Amino acid sequence: GDSVTQMEGPVTLSEEAFLTINCTYTATGYPSLFWYVQYPGEGLQLLLKATKADDKGSNKGFEATYRKETTSFHLEKGSVQVSDSAVYFCALSPLYNQGGKLIFGQGTELSVKP
Amino acid sequence: EAGVTQSPTHLIKTRGQQATLRCSPISGHTSVYWYQQALGLGLQFLLWYDEGEERNRGNFPPRFSGRQFPNYSSELNVNALELEDSALYLCASSREGNLARGNQPQHFGDGTRLSIL
């Protein structure tokens, strides 16, 4: 079945460091891919999305490129801030999503120190 | 536009009681999804409603049920509460059911924290 695997956390970085959170997926065809962020005590916010191969999603300095050849959708940011501390979830929606649900990775906790 | 709103923010119940959680989707969204986020278990899909009909449910017992109203708002009911039902319950909405193409993102509310004593 379809699945998403994220790198394990927690990831601890200093402010202004470069961030990469790895995400790989298993799915048939061309799923849509998403990154969500969950700040402490809040729900999930859509961070960015990509719906076809080679699409690059970007928002708030974060980027991720849909790589069909490596079935990956890694999240990157050039310079993290303390305010980026949160849990990040990679998710996919199958091409024809008869079940409606998003398939999530286990989440990666990011902690940014000043 | 107003986001997905959930109520109440927190709910404290005892074992065996019943809980009702409510969700209002973003205006124009017809699909509502419910997820459970329990500590250490990640996000588990519960239910999907579209146009007033239950379209899919996850691997949860029948005491988890819900409905969608004509205005597309939804409620989740949990009967005979058990300690392991303690979790954050998240509601999400999207424009159309993800039937044609799965490229419509789901937008989440801030959740209801259900605590079972």
Short mmCIF file of C-alpha atoms in Angstrom, two decimals:
data_model
loop_
_atom_site.label_atom_id
_atom_site.label_comp_id
_atom_site.label_asym_id
_atom_site.label_seq_id
_atom_site.Cartn_x
_atom_site.Cartn_y
_atom_site.Cartn_z
CA GLY A 1 0.00 0.00 0.00
CA ASP A 2 0.88 3.66 -0.17
CA SER A 3 3.21 4.94 2.54
CA VAL A 4 5.39 7.88 3.58
CA THR A 5 8.66 7.67 5.47
CA GLN A 6 10.28 10.64 7.14
CA MET A 7 13.63 11.00 8.84
CA GLU A 8 13.42 10.51 12.55
CA GLY A 9 13.67 13.41 14.90
CA PRO A 10 14.18 15.35 16.91
CA VAL A 11 16.33 17.56 14.72
CA THR A 12 18.15 20.28 16.64
CA LEU A 13 19.70 23.19 14.77
CA SER A 14 21.15 26.58 15.58
CA GLU A 15 19.47 29.67 14.23
CA GLU A 16 20.41 30.45 10.59
CA ALA A 17 21.47 26.85 9.92
CA PHE A 18 20.38 24.99 6.78
CA LEU A 19 17.51 22.59 7.20
CA THR A 20 16.76 19.36 5.35
CA ILE A 21 14.03 16.95 6.42
CA ASN A 22 13.97 13.85 4.26
CA CYS A 23 10.72 12.36 3.00
CA THR A 24 10.32 9.38 0.69
CA TYR A 25 7.12 7.76 -0.46
CA THR A 26 5.72 4.60 -1.94
CA ALA A 27 2.71 4.98 -4.22
CA THR A 28 1.42 3.95 -7.61
CA GLY A 29 1.20 6.55 -10.31
CA TYR A 30 1.62 10.21 -9.47
CA PRO A 31 0.32 11.13 -6.03
CA SER A 32 0.09 14.70 -4.80
CA LEU A 33 2.58 15.54 -2.05
CA PHE A 34 2.26 17.94 0.87
CA TRP A 35 4.21 19.27 3.81
CA TYR A 36 2.28 20.28 6.90
CA VAL A 37 3.61 22.00 10.02
CA GLN A 38 2.24 21.68 13.55
CA TYR A 39 3.26 24.32 16.07
CA PRO A 40 2.91 23.46 19.77
CA GLY A 41 -0.71 23.32 20.86
CA GLU A 42 -2.07 23.86 17.39
CA GLY A 43 -3.47 21.89 14.48
CA LEU A 44 -1.74 21.22 11.17
CA GLN A 45 -1.05 24.04 8.72
CA LEU A 46 -0.44 23.37 5.05
CA LEU A 47 3.09 24.54 4.34
CA LEU A 48 3.47 23.66 0.66
CA LYS A 49 2.36 21.21 -1.98
CA ALA A 50 3.34 19.70 -5.33
CA THR A 51 1.02 17.79 -7.61
CA LYS A 52 3.26 16.48 -10.40
CA ALA A 53 6.81 15.37 -11.00
CA ASP A 54 9.46 18.12 -10.90
CA ASP A 55 7.03 20.61 -9.32
CA LYS A 56 8.63 22.74 -6.63
CA GLY A 57 6.45 23.87 -3.77
CA SER A 58 7.57 26.86 -1.74
CA ASN A 59 6.29 28.99 1.12
CA LYS A 60 7.82 31.09 3.93
CA GLY A 61 11.34 30.23 2.78
CA PHE A 62 10.67 26.49 2.74
CA GLU A 63 10.98 24.50 -0.48
CA ALA A 64 10.44 20.93 -1.61
CA THR A 65 10.77 19.36 -5.07
CA TYR A 66 8.72 16.39 -6.25
CA ARG A 67 11.29 13.85 -7.44
CA LYS A 68 9.62 10.94 -9.18
CA GLU A 69 12.88 9.15 -9.96
CA THR A 70 13.86 8.97 -6.29
CA THR A 71 10.26 9.02 -4.92
CA SER A 72 11.26 11.85 -2.61
CA PHE A 73 9.93 15.20 -1.44
CA HIS A 74 12.58 16.57 0.90
CA LEU A 75 11.87 19.78 2.80
CA GLU A 76 14.58 22.46 2.82
CA LYS A 77 15.12 25.92 4.24
CA GLY A 78 18.25 27.96 3.83
CA SER A 79 18.23 29.70 7.21
CA VAL A 80 16.01 28.52 10.04
CA GLN A 81 14.65 30.72 12.82
CA VAL A 82 13.64 29.90 16.38
CA SER A 83 10.03 30.42 15.27
CA ASP A 84 10.38 27.44 12.89
CA SER A 85 10.48 25.07 15.86
CA ALA A 86 7.57 22.69 15.25
CA VAL A 87 6.70 19.20 14.04
CA TYR A 88 6.75 18.74 10.27
CA PHE A 89 4.64 16.12 8.49
CA CYS A 90 5.08 14.88 4.96
CA ALA A 91 1.87 13.53 3.40
CA LEU A 92 0.59 12.13 0.14
CA SER A 93 -2.76 11.88 -1.53
CA PRO A 94 -3.05 9.09 -4.10
CA LEU A 95 -3.78 10.02 -7.69
CA TYR A 96 -7.37 8.81 -7.50
CA ASN A 97 -8.04 9.11 -3.83
CA GLN A 98 -11.07 6.88 -3.41
CA GLY A 99 -10.52 6.70 0.32
CA GLY A 100 -10.23 10.43 0.89
CA LYS A 101 -7.56 10.21 3.54
CA LEU A 102 -4.11 11.70 3.46
CA ILE A 103 -1.29 9.31 4.20
CA PHE A 104 1.11 10.90 6.67
CA GLY A 105 4.66 10.25 7.69
CA GLN A 106 5.38 9.93 11.38
CA GLY A 107 6.42 13.56 11.74
CA THR A 108 9.81 15.13 12.40
CA GLU A 109 10.27 17.43 15.36
CA LEU A 110 12.50 20.43 14.71
CA SER A 111 14.02 22.46 17.51
CA VAL A 112 15.91 25.64 16.62
CA LYS A 113 18.15 27.14 19.29
CA PRO A 114 19.13 30.84 19.36
CA GLU B 1 -11.36 33.46 4.64
CA ALA B 2 -12.16 31.85 7.96
CA GLY B 3 -10.39 28.59 8.58
CA VAL B 4 -11.70 25.31 9.88
CA THR B 5 -13.15 25.81 13.34
CA GLN B 6 -13.51 23.12 15.97
CA SER B 7 -15.26 23.10 19.31
CA PRO B 8 -14.75 22.66 22.12
CA THR B 9 -11.02 23.28 22.44
CA HIS B 10 -10.75 20.93 25.39
CA LEU B 11 -13.09 18.24 26.64
CA ILE B 12 -12.70 16.23 29.81
CA LYS B 13 -14.76 13.07 30.27
CA THR B 14 -14.71 9.94 32.34
CA ARG B 15 -14.66 6.35 31.17
CA GLY B 16 -17.97 5.16 29.76
CA GLN B 17 -19.27 8.64 28.95
CA GLN B 18 -20.05 9.95 25.50
CA ALA B 19 -18.32 12.86 23.74
CA THR B 20 -19.43 15.07 20.89
CA LEU B 21 -16.93 17.10 18.91
CA ARG B 22 -17.92 19.70 16.32
CA CYS B 23 -16.33 21.04 13.17
CA SER B 24 -17.17 23.83 10.74
CA PRO B 25 -15.37 23.62 7.40
CA ILE B 26 -14.01 26.46 5.32
CA SER B 27 -16.75 28.13 3.32
CA GLY B 28 -17.11 26.39 -0.04
CA HIS B 29 -15.62 23.13 1.17
CA THR B 30 -17.91 20.13 1.00
CA SER B 31 -15.67 17.40 2.35
CA VAL B 32 -14.85 16.94 6.02
CA TYR B 33 -12.28 14.55 7.43
CA TRP B 34 -11.60 13.47 11.01
CA TYR B 35 -8.23 12.30 12.30
CA GLN B 36 -7.04 11.14 15.69
CA GLN B 37 -3.60 12.20 16.91
CA ALA B 38 -2.73 10.16 19.96
CA LEU B 39 0.61 10.51 21.70
CA GLY B 40 3.21 8.42 19.94
CA LEU B 41 0.81 7.10 17.30
CA GLY B 42 0.91 9.81 14.67
CA LEU B 43 -2.14 10.80 12.67
CA GLN B 44 -4.79 8.13 12.25
CA PHE B 45 -7.62 8.59 9.75
CA LEU B 46 -11.07 8.25 11.30
CA LEU B 47 -13.84 9.34 8.94
CA TRP B 48 -14.56 11.15 5.69
CA TYR B 49 -17.85 12.88 4.89
CA ASP B 50 -18.77 14.39 1.58
CA GLU B 51 -22.10 15.89 0.60
CA GLY B 52 -23.69 14.55 3.75
CA GLU B 53 -22.62 10.97 3.21
CA GLU B 54 -20.00 8.89 4.99
CA ARG B 55 -17.52 7.97 2.25
CA ASN B 56 -14.87 6.10 4.20
CA ARG B 57 -13.86 5.20 7.71
CA GLY B 58 -10.58 4.14 9.21
CA ASN B 59 -9.82 1.16 11.41
CA PHE B 60 -11.77 2.31 14.46
CA PRO B 61 -14.58 0.56 16.35
CA PRO B 62 -18.24 1.44 15.67
CA ARG B 63 -18.46 3.52 18.84
CA PHE B 64 -16.73 6.20 16.78
CA SER B 65 -19.38 7.71 14.54
CA GLY B 66 -20.36 11.01 13.09
CA ARG B 67 -22.44 12.88 10.61
CA GLN B 68 -22.36 15.81 8.24
CA PHE B 69 -25.12 18.37 8.21
CA PRO B 70 -26.66 20.14 5.18
CA ASN B 71 -24.42 23.18 5.84
CA TYR B 72 -21.41 20.80 5.61
CA SER B 73 -20.51 21.13 9.27
CA SER B 74 -19.84 17.86 11.02
CA GLU B 75 -19.80 16.25 14.40
CA LEU B 76 -17.86 13.29 15.72
CA ASN B 77 -19.42 11.16 18.43
CA VAL B 78 -17.47 8.79 20.60
CA ASN B 79 -19.51 6.47 22.81
CA ALA B 80 -18.42 4.38 25.77
CA LEU B 81 -15.21 6.35 26.18
CA GLU B 82 -12.05 4.45 27.04
CA LEU B 83 -8.79 5.74 28.47
CA GLU B 84 -7.02 5.18 25.15
CA ASP B 85 -9.42 7.56 23.42
CA SER B 86 -7.47 10.42 24.99
CA ALA B 87 -6.04 12.30 22.03
CA LEU B 88 -6.16 15.40 19.88
CA TYR B 89 -8.98 15.08 17.35
CA LEU B 90 -8.38 17.03 14.19
CA CYS B 91 -10.95 17.99 11.61
CA ALA B 92 -9.99 18.95 8.06
CA SER B 93 -11.91 20.14 5.03
CA SER B 94 -11.29 20.30 1.30
CA ARG B 95 -13.05 21.66 -1.75
CA GLU B 96 -14.30 18.52 -3.37
CA GLY B 97 -13.97 14.98 -2.31
CA ASN B 98 -10.65 13.71 -3.56
CA LEU B 99 -12.38 11.47 -6.05
CA ALA B 100 -11.28 12.82 -9.39
CA ARG B 101 -7.71 13.72 -8.49
CA GLY B 102 -6.09 13.71 -5.11
CA ASN B 103 -4.62 17.16 -5.50
CA GLN B 104 -6.91 19.15 -3.24
CA PRO B 105 -5.13 19.82 0.04
CA GLN B 106 -6.90 19.30 3.29
CA HIS B 107 -7.02 22.28 5.63
CA PHE B 108 -7.00 21.53 9.33
CA GLY B 109 -8.50 23.10 12.41
CA ASP B 110 -6.70 23.43 15.73
CA GLY B 111 -8.34 20.32 17.12
CA THR B 112 -10.23 19.24 20.20
CA ARG B 113 -8.13 17.85 23.03
CA LEU B 114 -10.14 14.99 24.56
CA SER B 115 -8.98 13.77 27.94
CA ILE B 116 -10.46 10.69 29.56
CA LEU B 117 -10.08 10.40 33.32
#
